[in-house]
mmCIF file of C-alpha atoms in Angstrom:
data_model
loop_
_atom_site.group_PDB
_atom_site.id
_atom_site.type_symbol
_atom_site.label_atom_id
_atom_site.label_comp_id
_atom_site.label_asym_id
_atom_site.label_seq_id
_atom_site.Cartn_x
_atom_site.Cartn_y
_atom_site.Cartn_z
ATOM 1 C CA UNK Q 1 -47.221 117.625 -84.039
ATOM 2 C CA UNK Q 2 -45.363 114.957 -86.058
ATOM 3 C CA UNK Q 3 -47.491 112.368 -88.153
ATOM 4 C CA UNK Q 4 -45.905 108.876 -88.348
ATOM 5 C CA UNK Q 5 -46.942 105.996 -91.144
ATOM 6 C CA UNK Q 6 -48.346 102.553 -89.497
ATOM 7 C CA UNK Q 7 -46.474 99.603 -91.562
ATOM 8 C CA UNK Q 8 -47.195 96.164 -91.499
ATOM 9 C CA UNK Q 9 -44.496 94.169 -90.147
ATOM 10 C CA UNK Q 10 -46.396 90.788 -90.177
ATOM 11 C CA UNK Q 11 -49.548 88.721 -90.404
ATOM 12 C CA UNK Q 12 -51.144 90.640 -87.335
ATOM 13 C CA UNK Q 13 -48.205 93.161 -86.387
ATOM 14 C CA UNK Q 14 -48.208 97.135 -87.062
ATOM 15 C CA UNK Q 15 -45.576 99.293 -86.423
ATOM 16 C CA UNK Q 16 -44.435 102.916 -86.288
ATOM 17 C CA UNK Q 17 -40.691 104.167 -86.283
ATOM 18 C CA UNK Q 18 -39.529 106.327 -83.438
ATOM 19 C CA UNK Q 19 -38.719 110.117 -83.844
ATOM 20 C CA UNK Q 20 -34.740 110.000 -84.091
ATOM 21 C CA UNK Q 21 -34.699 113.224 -81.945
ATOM 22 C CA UNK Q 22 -36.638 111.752 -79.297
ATOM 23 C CA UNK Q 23 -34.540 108.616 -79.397
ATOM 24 C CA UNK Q 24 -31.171 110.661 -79.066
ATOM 25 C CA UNK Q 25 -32.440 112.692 -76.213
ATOM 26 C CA UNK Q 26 -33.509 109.524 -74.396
ATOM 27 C CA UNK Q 27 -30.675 107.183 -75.233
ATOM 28 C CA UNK Q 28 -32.811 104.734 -77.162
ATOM 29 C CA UNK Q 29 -31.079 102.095 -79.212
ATOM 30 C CA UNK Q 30 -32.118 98.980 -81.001
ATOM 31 C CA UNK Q 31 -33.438 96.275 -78.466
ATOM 32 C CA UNK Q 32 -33.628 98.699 -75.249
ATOM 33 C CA UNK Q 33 -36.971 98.132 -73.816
ATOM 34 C CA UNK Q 34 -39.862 100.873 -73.821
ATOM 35 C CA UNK Q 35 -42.941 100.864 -71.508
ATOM 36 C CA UNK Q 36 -46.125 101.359 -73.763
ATOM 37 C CA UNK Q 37 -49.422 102.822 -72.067
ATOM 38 C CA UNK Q 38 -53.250 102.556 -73.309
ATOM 39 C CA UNK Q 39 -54.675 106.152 -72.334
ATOM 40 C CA UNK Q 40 -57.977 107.378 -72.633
ATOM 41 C CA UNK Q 41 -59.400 109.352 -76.117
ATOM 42 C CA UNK Q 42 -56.826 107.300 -78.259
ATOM 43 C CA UNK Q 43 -54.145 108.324 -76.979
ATOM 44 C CA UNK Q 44 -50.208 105.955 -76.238
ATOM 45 C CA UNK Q 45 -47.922 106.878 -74.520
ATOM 46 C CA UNK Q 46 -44.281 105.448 -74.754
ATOM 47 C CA UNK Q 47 -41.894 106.012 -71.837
ATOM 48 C CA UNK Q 48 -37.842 105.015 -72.102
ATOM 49 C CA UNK Q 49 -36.336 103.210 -69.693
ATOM 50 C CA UNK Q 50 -34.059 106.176 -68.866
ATOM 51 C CA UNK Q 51 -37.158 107.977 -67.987
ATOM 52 C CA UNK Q 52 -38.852 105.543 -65.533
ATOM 53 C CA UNK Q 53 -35.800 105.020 -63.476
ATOM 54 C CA UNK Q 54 -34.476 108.636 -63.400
ATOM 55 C CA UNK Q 55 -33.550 110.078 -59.966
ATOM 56 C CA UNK Q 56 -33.563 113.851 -60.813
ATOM 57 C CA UNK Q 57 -31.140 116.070 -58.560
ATOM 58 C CA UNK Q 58 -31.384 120.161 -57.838
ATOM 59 C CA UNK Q 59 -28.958 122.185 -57.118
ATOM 60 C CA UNK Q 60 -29.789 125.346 -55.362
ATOM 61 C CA UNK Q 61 -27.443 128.252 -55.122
ATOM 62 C CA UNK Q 62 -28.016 129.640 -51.602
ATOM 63 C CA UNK Q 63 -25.593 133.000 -52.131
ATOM 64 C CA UNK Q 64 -27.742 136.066 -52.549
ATOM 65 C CA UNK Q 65 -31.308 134.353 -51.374
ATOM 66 C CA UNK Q 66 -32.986 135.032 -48.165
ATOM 67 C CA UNK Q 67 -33.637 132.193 -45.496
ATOM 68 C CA UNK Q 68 -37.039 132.334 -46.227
ATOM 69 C CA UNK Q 69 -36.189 132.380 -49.749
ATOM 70 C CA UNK Q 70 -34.119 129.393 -49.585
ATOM 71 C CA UNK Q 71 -37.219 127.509 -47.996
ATOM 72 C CA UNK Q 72 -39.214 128.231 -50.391
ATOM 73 C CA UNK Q 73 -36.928 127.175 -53.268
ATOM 74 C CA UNK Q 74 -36.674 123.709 -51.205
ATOM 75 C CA UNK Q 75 -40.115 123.026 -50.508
ATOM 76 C CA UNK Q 76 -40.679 124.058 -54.589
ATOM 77 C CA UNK Q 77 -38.270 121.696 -55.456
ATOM 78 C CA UNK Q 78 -40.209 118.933 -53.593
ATOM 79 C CA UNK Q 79 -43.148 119.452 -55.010
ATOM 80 C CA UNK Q 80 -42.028 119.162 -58.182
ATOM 81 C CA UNK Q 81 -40.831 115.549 -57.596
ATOM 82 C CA UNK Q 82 -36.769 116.205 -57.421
ATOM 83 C CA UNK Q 83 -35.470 112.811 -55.627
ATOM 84 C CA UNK Q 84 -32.184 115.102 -54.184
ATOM 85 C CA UNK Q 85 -32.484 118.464 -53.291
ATOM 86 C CA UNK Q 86 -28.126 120.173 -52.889
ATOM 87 C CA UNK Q 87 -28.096 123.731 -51.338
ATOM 88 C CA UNK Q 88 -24.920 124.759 -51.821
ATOM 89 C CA UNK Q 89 -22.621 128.324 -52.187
ATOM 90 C CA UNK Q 90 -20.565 129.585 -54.535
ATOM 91 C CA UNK Q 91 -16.956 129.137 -54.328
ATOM 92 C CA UNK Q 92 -15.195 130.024 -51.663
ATOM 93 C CA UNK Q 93 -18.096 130.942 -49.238
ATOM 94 C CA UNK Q 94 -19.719 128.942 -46.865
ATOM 95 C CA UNK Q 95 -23.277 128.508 -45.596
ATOM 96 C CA UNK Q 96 -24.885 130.633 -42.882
ATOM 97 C CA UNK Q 97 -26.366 129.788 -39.936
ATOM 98 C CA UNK Q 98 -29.599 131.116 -41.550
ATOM 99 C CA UNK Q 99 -29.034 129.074 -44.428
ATOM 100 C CA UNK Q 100 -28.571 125.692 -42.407
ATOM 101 C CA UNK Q 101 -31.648 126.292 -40.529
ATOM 102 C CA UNK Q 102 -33.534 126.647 -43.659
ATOM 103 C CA UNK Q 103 -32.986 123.819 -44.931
ATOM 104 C CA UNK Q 104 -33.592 121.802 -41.402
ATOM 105 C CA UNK Q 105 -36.902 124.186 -41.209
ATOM 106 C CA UNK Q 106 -37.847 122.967 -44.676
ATOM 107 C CA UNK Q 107 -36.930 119.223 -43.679
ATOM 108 C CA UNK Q 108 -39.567 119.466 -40.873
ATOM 109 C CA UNK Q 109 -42.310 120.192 -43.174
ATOM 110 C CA UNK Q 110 -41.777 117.865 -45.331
ATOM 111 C CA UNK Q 111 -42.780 114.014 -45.565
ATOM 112 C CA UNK Q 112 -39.860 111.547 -46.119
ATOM 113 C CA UNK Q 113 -37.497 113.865 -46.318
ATOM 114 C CA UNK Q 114 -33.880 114.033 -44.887
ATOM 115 C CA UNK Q 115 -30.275 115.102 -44.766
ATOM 116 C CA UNK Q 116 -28.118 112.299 -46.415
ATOM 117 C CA UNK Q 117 -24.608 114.547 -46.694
ATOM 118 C CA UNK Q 118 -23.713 117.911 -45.003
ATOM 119 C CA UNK Q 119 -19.898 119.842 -45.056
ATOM 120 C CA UNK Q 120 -19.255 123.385 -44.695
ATOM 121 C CA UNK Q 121 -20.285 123.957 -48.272
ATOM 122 C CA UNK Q 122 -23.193 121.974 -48.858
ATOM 123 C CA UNK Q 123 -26.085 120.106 -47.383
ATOM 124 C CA UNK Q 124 -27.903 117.224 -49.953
ATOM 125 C CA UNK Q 125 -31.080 116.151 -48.762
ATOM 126 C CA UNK Q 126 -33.169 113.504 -50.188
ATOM 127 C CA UNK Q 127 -36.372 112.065 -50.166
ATOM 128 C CA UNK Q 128 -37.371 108.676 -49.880
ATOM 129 C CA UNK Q 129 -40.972 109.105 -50.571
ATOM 130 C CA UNK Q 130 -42.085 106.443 -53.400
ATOM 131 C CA UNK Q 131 -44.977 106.873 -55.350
ATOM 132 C CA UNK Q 132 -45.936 103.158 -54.955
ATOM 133 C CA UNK Q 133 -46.345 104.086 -50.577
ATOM 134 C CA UNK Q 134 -49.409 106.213 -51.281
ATOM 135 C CA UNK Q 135 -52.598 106.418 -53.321
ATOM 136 C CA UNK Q 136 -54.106 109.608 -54.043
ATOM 137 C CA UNK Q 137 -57.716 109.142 -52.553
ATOM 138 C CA UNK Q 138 -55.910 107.804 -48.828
ATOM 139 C CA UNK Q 139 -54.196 110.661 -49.201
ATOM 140 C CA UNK Q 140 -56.940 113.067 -49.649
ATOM 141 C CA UNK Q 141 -59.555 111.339 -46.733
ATOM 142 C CA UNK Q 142 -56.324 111.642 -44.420
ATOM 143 C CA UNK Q 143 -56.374 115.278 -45.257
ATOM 144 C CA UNK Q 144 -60.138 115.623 -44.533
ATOM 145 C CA UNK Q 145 -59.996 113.643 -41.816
ATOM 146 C CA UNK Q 146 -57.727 115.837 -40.122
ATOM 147 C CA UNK Q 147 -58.914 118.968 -41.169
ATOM 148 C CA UNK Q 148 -62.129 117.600 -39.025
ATOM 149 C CA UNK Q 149 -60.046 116.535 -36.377
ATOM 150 C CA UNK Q 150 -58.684 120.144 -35.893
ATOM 151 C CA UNK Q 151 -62.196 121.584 -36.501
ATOM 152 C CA UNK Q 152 -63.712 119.189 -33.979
ATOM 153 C CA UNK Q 153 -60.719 119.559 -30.938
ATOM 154 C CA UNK Q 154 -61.260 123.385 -31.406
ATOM 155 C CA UNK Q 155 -64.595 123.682 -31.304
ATOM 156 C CA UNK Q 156 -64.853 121.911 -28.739
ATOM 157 C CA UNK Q 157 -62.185 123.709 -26.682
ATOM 158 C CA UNK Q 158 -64.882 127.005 -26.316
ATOM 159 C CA UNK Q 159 -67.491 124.936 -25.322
ATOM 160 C CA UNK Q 160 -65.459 123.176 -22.170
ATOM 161 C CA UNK Q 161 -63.191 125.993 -21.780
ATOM 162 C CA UNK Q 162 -59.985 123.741 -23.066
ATOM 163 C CA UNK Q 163 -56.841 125.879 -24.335
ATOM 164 C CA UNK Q 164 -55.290 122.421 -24.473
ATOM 165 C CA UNK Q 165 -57.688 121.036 -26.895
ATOM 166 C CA UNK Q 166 -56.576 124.248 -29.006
ATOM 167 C CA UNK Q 167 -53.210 123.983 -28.794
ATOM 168 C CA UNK Q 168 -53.694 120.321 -30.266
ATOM 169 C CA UNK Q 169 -55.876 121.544 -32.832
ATOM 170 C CA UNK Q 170 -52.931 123.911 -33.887
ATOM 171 C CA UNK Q 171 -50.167 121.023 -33.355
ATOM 172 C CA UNK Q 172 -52.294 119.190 -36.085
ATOM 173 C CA UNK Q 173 -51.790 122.038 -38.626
ATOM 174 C CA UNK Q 174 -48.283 120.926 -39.638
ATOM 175 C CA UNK Q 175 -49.473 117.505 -40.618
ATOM 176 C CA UNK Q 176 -51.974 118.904 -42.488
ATOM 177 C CA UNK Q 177 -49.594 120.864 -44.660
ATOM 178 C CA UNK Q 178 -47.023 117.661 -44.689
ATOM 179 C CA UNK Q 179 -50.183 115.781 -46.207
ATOM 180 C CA UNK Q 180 -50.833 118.692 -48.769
ATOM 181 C CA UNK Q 181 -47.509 119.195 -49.980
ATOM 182 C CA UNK Q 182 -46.719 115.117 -50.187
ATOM 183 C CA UNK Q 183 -49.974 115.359 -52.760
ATOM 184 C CA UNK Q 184 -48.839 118.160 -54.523
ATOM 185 C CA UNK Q 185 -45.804 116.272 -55.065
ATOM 186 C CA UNK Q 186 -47.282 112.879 -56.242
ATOM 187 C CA UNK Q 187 -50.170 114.998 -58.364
ATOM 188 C CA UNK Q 188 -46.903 116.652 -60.538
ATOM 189 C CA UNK Q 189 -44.886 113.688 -60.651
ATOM 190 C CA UNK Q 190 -47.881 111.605 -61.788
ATOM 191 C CA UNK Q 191 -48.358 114.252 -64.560
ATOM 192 C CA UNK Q 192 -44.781 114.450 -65.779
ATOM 193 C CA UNK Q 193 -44.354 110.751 -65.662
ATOM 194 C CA UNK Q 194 -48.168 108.908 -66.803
ATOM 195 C CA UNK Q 195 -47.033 105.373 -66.033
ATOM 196 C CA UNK Q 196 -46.788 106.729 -62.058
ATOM 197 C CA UNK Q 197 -50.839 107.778 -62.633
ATOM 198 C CA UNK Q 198 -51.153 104.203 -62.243
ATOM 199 C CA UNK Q 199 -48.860 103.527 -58.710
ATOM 200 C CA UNK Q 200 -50.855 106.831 -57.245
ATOM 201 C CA UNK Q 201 -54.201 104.401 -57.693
ATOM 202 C CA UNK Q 202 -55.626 106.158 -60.498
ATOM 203 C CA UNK Q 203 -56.023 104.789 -64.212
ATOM 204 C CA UNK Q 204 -55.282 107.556 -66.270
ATOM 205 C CA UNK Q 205 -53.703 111.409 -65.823
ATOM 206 C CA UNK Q 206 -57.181 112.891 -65.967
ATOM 207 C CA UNK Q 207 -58.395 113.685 -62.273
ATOM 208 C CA UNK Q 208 -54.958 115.134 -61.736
ATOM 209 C CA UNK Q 209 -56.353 118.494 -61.826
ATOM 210 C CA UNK Q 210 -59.198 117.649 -60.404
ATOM 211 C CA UNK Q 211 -57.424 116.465 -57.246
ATOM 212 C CA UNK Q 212 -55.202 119.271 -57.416
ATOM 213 C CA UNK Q 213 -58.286 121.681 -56.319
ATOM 214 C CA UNK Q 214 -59.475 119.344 -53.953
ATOM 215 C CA UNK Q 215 -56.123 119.512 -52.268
ATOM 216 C CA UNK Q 216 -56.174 122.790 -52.152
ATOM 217 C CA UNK Q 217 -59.465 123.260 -50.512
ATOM 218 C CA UNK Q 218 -59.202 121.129 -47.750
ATOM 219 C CA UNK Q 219 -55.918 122.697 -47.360
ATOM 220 C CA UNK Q 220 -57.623 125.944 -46.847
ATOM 221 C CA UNK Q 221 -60.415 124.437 -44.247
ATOM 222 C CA UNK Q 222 -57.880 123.233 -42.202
ATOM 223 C CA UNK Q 223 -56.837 127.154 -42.079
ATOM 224 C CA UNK Q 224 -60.587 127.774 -40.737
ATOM 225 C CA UNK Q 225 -59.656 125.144 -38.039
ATOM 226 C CA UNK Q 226 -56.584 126.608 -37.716
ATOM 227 C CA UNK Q 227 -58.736 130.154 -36.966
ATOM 228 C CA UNK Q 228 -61.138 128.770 -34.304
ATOM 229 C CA UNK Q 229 -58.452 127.022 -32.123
ATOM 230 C CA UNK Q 230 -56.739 130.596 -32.358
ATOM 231 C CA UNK Q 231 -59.654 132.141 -31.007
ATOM 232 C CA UNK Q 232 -60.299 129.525 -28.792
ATOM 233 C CA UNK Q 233 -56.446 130.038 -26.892
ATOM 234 C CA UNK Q 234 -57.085 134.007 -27.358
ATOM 235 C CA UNK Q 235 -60.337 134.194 -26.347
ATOM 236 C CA UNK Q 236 -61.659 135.289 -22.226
ATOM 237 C CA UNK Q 237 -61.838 132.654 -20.150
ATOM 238 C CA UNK Q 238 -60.863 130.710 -23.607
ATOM 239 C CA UNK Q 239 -64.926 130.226 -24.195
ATOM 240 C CA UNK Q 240 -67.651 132.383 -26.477
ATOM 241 C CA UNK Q 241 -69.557 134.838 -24.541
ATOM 242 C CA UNK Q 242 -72.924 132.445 -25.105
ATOM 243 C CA UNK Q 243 -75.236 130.515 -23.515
ATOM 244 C CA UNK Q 244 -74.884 126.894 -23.733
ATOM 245 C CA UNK Q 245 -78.098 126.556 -25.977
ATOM 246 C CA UNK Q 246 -75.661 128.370 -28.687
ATOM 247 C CA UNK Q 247 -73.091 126.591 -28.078
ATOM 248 C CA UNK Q 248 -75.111 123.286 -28.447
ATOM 249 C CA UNK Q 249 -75.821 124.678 -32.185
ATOM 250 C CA UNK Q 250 -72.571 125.738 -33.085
ATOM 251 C CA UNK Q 251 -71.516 122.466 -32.393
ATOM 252 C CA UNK Q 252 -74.213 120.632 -34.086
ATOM 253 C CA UNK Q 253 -73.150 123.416 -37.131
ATOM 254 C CA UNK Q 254 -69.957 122.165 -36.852
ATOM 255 C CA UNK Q 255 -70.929 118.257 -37.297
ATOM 256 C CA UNK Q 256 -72.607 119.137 -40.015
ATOM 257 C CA UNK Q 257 -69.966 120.831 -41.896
ATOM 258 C CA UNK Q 258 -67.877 117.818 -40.493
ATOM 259 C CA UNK Q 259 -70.259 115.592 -42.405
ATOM 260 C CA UNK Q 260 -70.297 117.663 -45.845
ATOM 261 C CA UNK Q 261 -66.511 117.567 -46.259
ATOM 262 C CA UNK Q 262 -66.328 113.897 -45.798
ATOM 263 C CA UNK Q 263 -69.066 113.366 -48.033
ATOM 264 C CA UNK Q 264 -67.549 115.523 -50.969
ATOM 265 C CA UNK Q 265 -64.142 113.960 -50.542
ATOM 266 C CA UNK Q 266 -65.559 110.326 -50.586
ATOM 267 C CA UNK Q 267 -67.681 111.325 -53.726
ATOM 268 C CA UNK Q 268 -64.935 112.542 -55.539
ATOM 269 C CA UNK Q 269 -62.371 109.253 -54.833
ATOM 270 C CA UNK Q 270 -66.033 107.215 -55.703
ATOM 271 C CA UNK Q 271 -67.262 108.415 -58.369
ATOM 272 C CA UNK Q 272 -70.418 108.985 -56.885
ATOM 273 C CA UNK Q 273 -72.584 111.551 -58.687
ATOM 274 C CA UNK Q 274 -75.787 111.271 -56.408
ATOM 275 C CA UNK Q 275 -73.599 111.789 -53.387
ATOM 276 C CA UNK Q 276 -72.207 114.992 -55.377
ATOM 277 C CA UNK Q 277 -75.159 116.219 -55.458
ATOM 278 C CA UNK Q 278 -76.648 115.109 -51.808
ATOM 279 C CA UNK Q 279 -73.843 117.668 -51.034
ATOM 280 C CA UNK Q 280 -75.296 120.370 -52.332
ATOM 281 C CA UNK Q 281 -78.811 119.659 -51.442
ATOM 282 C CA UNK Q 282 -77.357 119.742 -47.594
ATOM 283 C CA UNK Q 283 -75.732 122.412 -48.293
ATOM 284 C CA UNK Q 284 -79.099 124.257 -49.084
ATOM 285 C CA UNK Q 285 -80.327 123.062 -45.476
ATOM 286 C CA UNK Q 286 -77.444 124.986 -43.150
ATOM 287 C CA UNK Q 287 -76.821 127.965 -45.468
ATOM 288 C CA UNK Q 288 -77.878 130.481 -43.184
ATOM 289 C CA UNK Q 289 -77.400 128.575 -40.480
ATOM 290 C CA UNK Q 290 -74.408 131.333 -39.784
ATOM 291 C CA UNK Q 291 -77.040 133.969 -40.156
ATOM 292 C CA UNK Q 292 -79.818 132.383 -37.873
ATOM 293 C CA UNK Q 293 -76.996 131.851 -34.594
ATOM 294 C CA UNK Q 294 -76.098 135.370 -34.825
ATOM 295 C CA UNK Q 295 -79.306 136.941 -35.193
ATOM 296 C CA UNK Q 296 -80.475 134.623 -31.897
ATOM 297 C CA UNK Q 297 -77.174 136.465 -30.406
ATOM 298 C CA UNK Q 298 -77.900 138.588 -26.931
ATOM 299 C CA UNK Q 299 -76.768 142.122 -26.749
ATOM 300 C CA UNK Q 300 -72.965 141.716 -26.071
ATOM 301 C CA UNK Q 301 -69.613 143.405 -26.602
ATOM 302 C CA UNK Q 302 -68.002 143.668 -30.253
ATOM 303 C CA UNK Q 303 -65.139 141.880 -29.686
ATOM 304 C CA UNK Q 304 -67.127 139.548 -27.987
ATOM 305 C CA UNK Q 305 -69.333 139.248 -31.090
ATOM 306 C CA UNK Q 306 -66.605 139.957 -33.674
ATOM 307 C CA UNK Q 307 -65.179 136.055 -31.930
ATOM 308 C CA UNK Q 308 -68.296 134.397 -32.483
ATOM 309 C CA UNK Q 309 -68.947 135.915 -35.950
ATOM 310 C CA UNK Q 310 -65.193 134.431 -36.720
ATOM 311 C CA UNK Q 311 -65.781 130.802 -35.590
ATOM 312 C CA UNK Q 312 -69.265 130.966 -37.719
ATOM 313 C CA UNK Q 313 -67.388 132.433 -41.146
ATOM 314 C CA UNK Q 314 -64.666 129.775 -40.811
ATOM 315 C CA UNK Q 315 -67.723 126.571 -40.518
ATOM 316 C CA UNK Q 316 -69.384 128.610 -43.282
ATOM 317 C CA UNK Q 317 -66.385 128.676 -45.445
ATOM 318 C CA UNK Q 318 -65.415 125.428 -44.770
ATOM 319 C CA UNK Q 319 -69.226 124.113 -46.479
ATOM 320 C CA UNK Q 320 -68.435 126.079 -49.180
ATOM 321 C CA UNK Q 321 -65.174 124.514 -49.735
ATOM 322 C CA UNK Q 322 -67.305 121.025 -49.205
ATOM 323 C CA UNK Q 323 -69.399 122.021 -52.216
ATOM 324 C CA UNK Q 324 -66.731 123.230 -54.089
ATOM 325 C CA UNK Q 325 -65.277 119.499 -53.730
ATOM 326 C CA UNK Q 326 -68.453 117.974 -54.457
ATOM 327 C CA UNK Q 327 -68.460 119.978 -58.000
ATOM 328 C CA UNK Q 328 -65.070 118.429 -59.101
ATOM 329 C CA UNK Q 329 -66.743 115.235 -57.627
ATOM 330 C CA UNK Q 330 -69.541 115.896 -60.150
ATOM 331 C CA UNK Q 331 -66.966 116.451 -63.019
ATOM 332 C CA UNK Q 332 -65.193 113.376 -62.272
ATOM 333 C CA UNK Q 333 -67.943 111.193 -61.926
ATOM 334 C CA UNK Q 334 -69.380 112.357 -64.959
ATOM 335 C CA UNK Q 335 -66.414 111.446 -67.198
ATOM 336 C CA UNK Q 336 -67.151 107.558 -66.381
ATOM 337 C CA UNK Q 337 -69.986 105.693 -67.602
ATOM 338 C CA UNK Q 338 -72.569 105.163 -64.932
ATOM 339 C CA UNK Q 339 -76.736 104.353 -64.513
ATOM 340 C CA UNK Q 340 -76.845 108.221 -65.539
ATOM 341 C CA UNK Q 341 -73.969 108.745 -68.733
ATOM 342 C CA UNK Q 342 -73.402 106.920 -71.680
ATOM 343 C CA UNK Q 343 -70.604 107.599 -73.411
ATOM 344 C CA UNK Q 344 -69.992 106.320 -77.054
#
């Protein structure tokens, strides 16, 4: 860390020089125009020009990868904020067919993204995904919100026998993961770049990691829906081997695990501690709520049972998750003065 002397330039003016290493690698010169950023714990942050305006480009070498490789290196490359993505070969080859579908496999998964130039040799793609066309908190209630959506249409599917309710349930899946991967994106774009913290709807850098969890969670419960609507399209007669009083309370289960992710999620983009906590207190009321439908259970087949154990793990799983959420919510709201903190 380099220490810098504050002069006085004026009557009320203080001033710092500028690391000459910094300015070289940035292209600073005498009246070029910095932006200059309050932060929390002291802290200013000065961004160039050069910097703010940047379009970064990647060039990935597709010779010697696998297709799956390929899409992988694309979909990294995404996340981590690149405005043009170039797949090309080396000299004198020419892309695959495996190659080419790679990349237009990778294009489907990803928000905002398309091909802008394609020969032979080379396919650019680009993304026109802003930072300013999303906030952060939208972005994760859209994600809960469909996770429920999927949890809801497959649920429902074994109750009234539906394989198209399931199938729609599964359709949703690929938004989710568009929705995921677009916050992944602005979360490590908004940490590179602290002046984007701001277009993303938050003040400062710090619930970036926060976020980053909660992403990842209700990433993961949309998986659990993902689970049930698979058993749901598998499953005899597409329907549990229960009576409808059971399915009545794996339903209501279901609503209530509906009801704890929302809860975490909005308690996390509020601030709220009390509702952080009101998670957890619900929480306590359906934790063996798994436990108590099975144990109710008639005598019936394994597989039979081993489906309707599966559909109560994934709701259980998905609670946890909530609470997991309303933890970072805690953490978050705690950071911010409130009826309960102080900070001095």
């Amino acid at each position: 860390m380099e220490t810098r002397k504050v002069q006085r330039l004026g009557p009320s003016t203080l001033a710092m020089t500028l690391p000459a290493e910094w300015t070289r690698n940035y292209d600073v010169e005498k009246g070029d125009e910095v932006s200059i950023r309050l932060g929390g714990k002291g802290t200013l942050t000065v961004m160039p020009e050069s910097v703010q305006t940047e379009e970064s480009e990647a060039v990935i070498t597709a010779s010697g990868l696998t297709a799956d490789a390929l899409e992988r290196a694309i979909v990294a490359q995404y996340v981590l904020g690149r405005r043009v993505i170039r797949v090309d070969v080396e000299e004198g080859e020419t892309l695959d067919s495996a190659h080419i579908n790679a990349v237009y496999n990778a294009e489907t998964q990803l928000m905002g993204l398309g091909v802008i130039e394609e020969t032979p040799e080379s396919i650019a793609i680009r993304c026109s995904v802003d930072a300013e066309d999303f906030t952060l908190d939208n972005l994760l209630e859209r994600l809960e919100s469909t996770g429920s959506t999927m949890r809801n249409e497959a649920v429902k599917a074994l109750a009234v026998e539906n394989p198209d309710l399931a199938q729609r349930a599964l359709n949703r899946e690929r938004q989710a993961n568009k929705i995921f991967v677009l916050l992944l994106r602005l979360i490590f774009t908004s940490y590179q770049n602290p002046n984007l913290a701001r277009s993303v709807g938050l003040s400062d850098s710090f619930p970036l990691v926060g976020y980053r969890s909660i992403a990842k969670n209700l990433e993961l419960t949309a998986d659990n829906a993902e689970d049930i609507a698979e058993i749901a399209l598998e499953a005899e007669g597409h329907a549990l081997n229960v009576d409808q009083k059971t399915v009545r309370r794996i339903r209501e289960f279901t609503d209530e695990v509906n009801g704890l992710t929302e809860q975490a999620v909005a308690a996390a983009v509020d601030r709220d501690y009390d509702a952080a906590i009101e998670v957890r207190e619900r929480f306590g009321e359906i934790d063996t709520r798994e436990q108590e439908i099975l144990t109710d259970l008639p005598e019936m087949s394994n597989d039979r049972l081993l489906e309707v154990r599966e559909v109560l793990v994934s709701l259980d799983q998905t609670a946890q998750y909530a609470v997991r959420n309303a933890e970072i919510a805690t953490n978050l709201a705690l950071n911010e003065e409130s009826e309960h903190i102080s900070i001095r």
